[in-house]
Coordinates of C-alpha atoms in Angstrom, one line a residue:
Chain A
Q1 CA -17.6 1.2 -9.3
K2 CA -14.2 0.4 -7.3
E3 CA -11.3 -0.4 -9.7
V4 CA -10.5 -3.0 -7.2
E5 CA -13.0 -4.9 -5.1
Q6 CA -12.1 -7.0 -2.1
D7 CA -14.3 -8.6 0.5
P8 CA -13.6 -6.8 3.8
G9 CA -14.3 -9.7 5.9
P10 CA -13.9 -9.9 8.8
L11 CA -12.9 -13.6 8.3
S12 CA -12.3 -15.9 11.4
V13 CA -10.8 -19.4 10.9
P14 CA -9.5 -22.1 13.2
E15 CA -5.6 -22.8 13.2
G16 CA -4.5 -25.1 10.6
A17 CA -7.4 -24.1 8.2
I18 CA -6.9 -23.2 4.5
V19 CA -7.8 -19.5 3.9
S20 CA -8.8 -18.1 0.7
L21 CA -8.7 -14.3 0.1
N22 CA -10.0 -12.9 -3.3
C23 CA -10.1 -9.5 -5.2
T24 CA -11.6 -8.6 -8.6
Y25 CA -10.6 -5.8 -10.9
S26 CA -12.1 -3.9 -13.6
N27 CA -9.4 -2.5 -15.7
S28 CA -7.6 -4.9 -18.1
A29 CA -4.7 -2.7 -18.4
F30 CA -3.5 -3.8 -14.9
Q31 CA -0.6 -6.0 -15.6
Y32 CA 1.0 -6.9 -12.2
F33 CA -0.5 -8.0 -8.9
M34 CA 0.7 -8.2 -5.3
W35 CA -0.5 -9.2 -1.9
Y36 CA 0.6 -7.4 1.1
R37 CA -0.1 -8.2 5.0
Q38 CA -0.6 -5.5 7.5
Y39 CA -0.5 -5.8 11.2
S40 CA -2.2 -3.4 13.4
R41 CA -0.6 0.0 13.4
K42 CA 2.3 -1.2 11.2
G43 CA 3.1 -0.5 7.3
P44 CA 2.1 -3.1 4.7
E45 CA 4.5 -5.9 4.2
L46 CA 4.9 -7.6 0.7
L47 CA 3.8 -11.2 0.5
M48 CA 3.5 -12.2 -3.1
Y49 CA 4.4 -10.5 -6.5
T50 CA 3.2 -11.8 -9.8
Y51 CA 2.5 -10.4 -13.3
S52 CA 1.2 -13.4 -15.2
S53 CA -1.8 -15.5 -14.9
G54 CA -1.3 -18.8 -13.1
N55 CA -0.1 -19.9 -9.8
K56 CA 2.9 -18.7 -7.8
E57 CA 3.8 -20.4 -4.5
D58 CA 5.9 -19.4 -1.5
G59 CA 6.0 -21.5 1.4
R60 CA 2.4 -21.6 2.9
F61 CA 1.3 -18.8 0.7
T62 CA 0.0 -19.3 -3.1
A63 CA -1.0 -16.4 -5.4
Q64 CA -3.3 -17.1 -8.2
V65 CA -4.2 -14.8 -11.0
D66 CA -6.8 -15.1 -13.7
K67 CA -6.5 -12.3 -16.2
S68 CA -9.3 -13.4 -18.1
S69 CA -11.8 -13.2 -15.4
K70 CA -9.9 -10.2 -13.6
Y71 CA -9.7 -12.4 -10.5
I72 CA -6.8 -12.7 -8.0
S73 CA -6.5 -14.9 -5.1
L74 CA -4.2 -15.6 -2.1
F75 CA -4.4 -19.0 -0.4
I76 CA -2.8 -19.5 3.0
R77 CA -2.2 -23.2 4.0
D78 CA -2.0 -24.5 7.5
S79 CA -3.0 -21.0 8.7
Q80 CA -1.3 -19.9 12.0
P81 CA -2.5 -17.4 14.7
S82 CA 0.6 -15.1 13.5
D83 CA -1.1 -14.9 10.2
S84 CA -3.8 -12.7 11.8
A85 CA -3.6 -9.4 10.1
T86 CA -5.3 -7.4 7.3
Y87 CA -4.6 -8.6 3.8
L88 CA -4.4 -6.2 1.0
C89 CA -4.4 -6.8 -2.7
A90 CA -2.6 -4.3 -4.8
I91 CA -2.6 -3.9 -8.7
G92 CA -0.4 -1.9 -10.9
G93 CA -0.4 -1.4 -14.7
V94 CA 1.6 0.1 -17.5
T95 CA -0.1 3.6 -17.6
S96 CA 0.2 3.9 -13.8
G97 CA 3.7 4.0 -13.4
S98 CA 4.5 2.8 -9.7
R99 CA 1.0 3.7 -8.6
L100 CA -0.7 0.9 -7.0
T101 CA -4.4 0.4 -6.8
F102 CA -5.6 -1.4 -3.4
G103 CA -8.4 -3.4 -2.5
E104 CA -9.9 -2.2 1.0
G105 CA -8.3 -5.2 2.8
T106 CA -9.7 -8.3 4.4
Q107 CA -9.4 -8.6 8.1
L108 CA -8.3 -12.3 9.1
T109 CA -8.2 -13.7 12.5
V110 CA -6.7 -17.3 13.0
N111 CA -8.0 -18.7 16.3
P112 CA -5.7 -21.1 18.3
Chain B
K1 CA 19.9 -3.1 4.5
A2 CA 17.8 -0.5 6.6
G3 CA 14.2 -0.2 5.5
V4 CA 12.0 2.7 4.7
T5 CA 11.8 5.0 7.6
Q6 CA 9.3 7.7 8.3
T7 CA 9.2 10.7 10.8
P8 CA 7.4 11.5 12.9
R9 CA 5.4 8.3 13.7
Y10 CA 2.6 10.2 15.4
L11 CA 1.4 13.7 15.1
I12 CA -1.4 15.8 16.3
K13 CA -2.4 18.9 14.8
T14 CA -5.3 21.3 14.8
R15 CA -7.6 22.4 11.7
G16 CA -6.1 25.2 9.7
Q17 CA -2.5 24.2 10.6
Q18 CA 0.0 22.6 8.2
V19 CA 2.2 19.7 8.5
T20 CA 5.2 18.2 6.9
L21 CA 6.1 14.4 6.9
S22 CA 9.4 12.9 6.2
C23 CA 10.3 9.7 4.5
S24 CA 13.8 8.1 4.0
P25 CA 13.7 5.3 1.1
I26 CA 15.9 2.1 1.2
S27 CA 19.3 2.9 0.1
G28 CA 19.6 2.9 -3.6
H29 CA 16.0 3.3 -4.1
R30 CA 14.9 6.4 -6.3
S31 CA 11.3 6.2 -6.5
V32 CA 9.0 7.3 -3.4
S33 CA 5.4 7.1 -3.3
W34 CA 3.0 8.3 -0.8
Y35 CA -0.4 6.9 0.2
Q36 CA -3.2 7.9 2.5
Q37 CA -4.9 5.2 4.4
T38 CA -8.4 5.6 6.2
P39 CA -10.8 3.2 7.6
G40 CA -13.4 4.3 5.0
Q41 CA -11.2 4.8 1.9
G42 CA -8.5 2.4 2.3
L43 CA -5.2 2.9 0.7
Q44 CA -5.1 5.7 -1.8
F45 CA -2.3 7.0 -4.1
L46 CA -1.0 10.6 -3.3
F47 CA 1.9 11.0 -5.6
E48 CA 5.1 9.5 -6.8
Y49 CA 8.6 11.1 -6.9
F50 CA 11.6 9.9 -9.0
S51 CA 14.8 11.7 -9.3
E52 CA 13.3 14.8 -7.7
T53 CA 10.5 15.0 -10.1
Q54 CA 6.9 14.2 -9.4
R55 CA 6.1 11.5 -11.9
N56 CA 2.5 10.5 -11.0
K57 CA -0.2 12.2 -8.8
G58 CA -3.4 10.9 -7.4
N59 CA -6.7 12.4 -7.1
F60 CA -6.1 14.8 -4.0
P61 CA -6.6 18.5 -3.6
G62 CA -3.8 20.9 -4.1
R63 CA -3.4 21.2 -0.3
F64 CA -1.3 18.0 -0.5
S65 CA 2.2 18.4 -2.0
G66 CA 5.5 16.8 -2.0
R67 CA 9.0 17.1 -2.9
Q68 CA 12.1 14.7 -3.3
F69 CA 15.7 15.7 -2.6
S70 CA 18.9 14.7 -4.3
N71 CA 19.4 12.0 -1.7
S72 CA 16.1 10.5 -2.6
R73 CA 14.5 11.5 0.7
S74 CA 11.0 12.8 0.3
E75 CA 8.8 15.1 2.2
M76 CA 4.9 15.6 1.9
N77 CA 3.1 18.5 3.1
V78 CA -0.5 19.3 3.9
S79 CA -1.7 22.8 4.2
T80 CA -4.9 24.1 5.9
L81 CA -5.5 20.8 7.7
E82 CA -9.1 19.4 7.9
L83 CA -10.6 16.8 10.1
G84 CA -10.8 14.5 7.3
D85 CA -6.9 14.5 6.8
S86 CA -6.7 12.4 9.9
A87 CA -5.0 9.2 8.4
L88 CA -2.0 7.0 8.4
Y89 CA 0.3 8.3 5.8
L90 CA 2.6 5.7 4.2
C91 CA 5.5 6.0 1.8
A92 CA 6.7 3.2 -0.3
S93 CA 10.1 3.2 -2.1
S94 CA 11.5 1.1 -5.1
F95 CA 14.5 1.1 -7.1
L96 CA 12.8 2.5 -10.4
G97 CA 9.3 2.4 -9.4
Y98 CA 7.8 0.7 -12.5
Q99 CA 6.4 -2.9 -12.2
E100 CA 8.7 -3.4 -9.1
T101 CA 8.1 -4.4 -5.6
Q102 CA 7.4 -1.5 -3.2
Y103 CA 8.5 -1.6 0.3
F104 CA 6.4 0.5 2.7
G105 CA 7.5 2.3 5.8
P106 CA 5.6 2.2 9.1
G107 CA 3.6 5.3 8.4
T108 CA 2.9 8.5 10.2
R109 CA -0.3 8.5 12.0
L110 CA -1.8 12.1 11.8
L111 CA -4.7 13.1 13.9
V112 CA -6.4 16.6 13.2
L113 CA -8.5 18.0 16.0

């Protein structure tokens, strides 16, 4: 079983839709959670960082963490064609130092 | 502030050769981590360096090695290249490396023929 599971998609939505991206993890030692966006042939770009259960909002993006269920989500409101990319969840923990464990990424396409 | 830079951006090698990739972290950052990204395995952690010392290591064979210099720049080396080493190699930097945001470079795309 992988430590972090993420539905690889692909996911295709119309412009303006609400997008929900999800990951589950198995190790309760994980303590902080990130979402990265990766455009084709580019390095991952950090979108959201959180370390507690609950919601964190930044513009059109909301990250949600439920540590009791080991479940994290990223919601994108009013999605735009420029949001078309691969979204990666990344999780880190006390014993792993800076090491991040990534989901395999969800490929999102927002159609105009 | 300049971002993480990696050189070269693209590289073609043949099996059995060795390769050295370079990463310059964001100014002031002391932690540099390396990741391998492939379509089948996704992003996998290789190792982390902090203040010239390897602090953390992933599950890769000894053919993969790295080092960090006093200015925090880091290099990774892959010896005796195999076809399966074809991948995007990414480095990420952060100030201290623990529970901190990590900033990724654009990556070096390695093709092994």
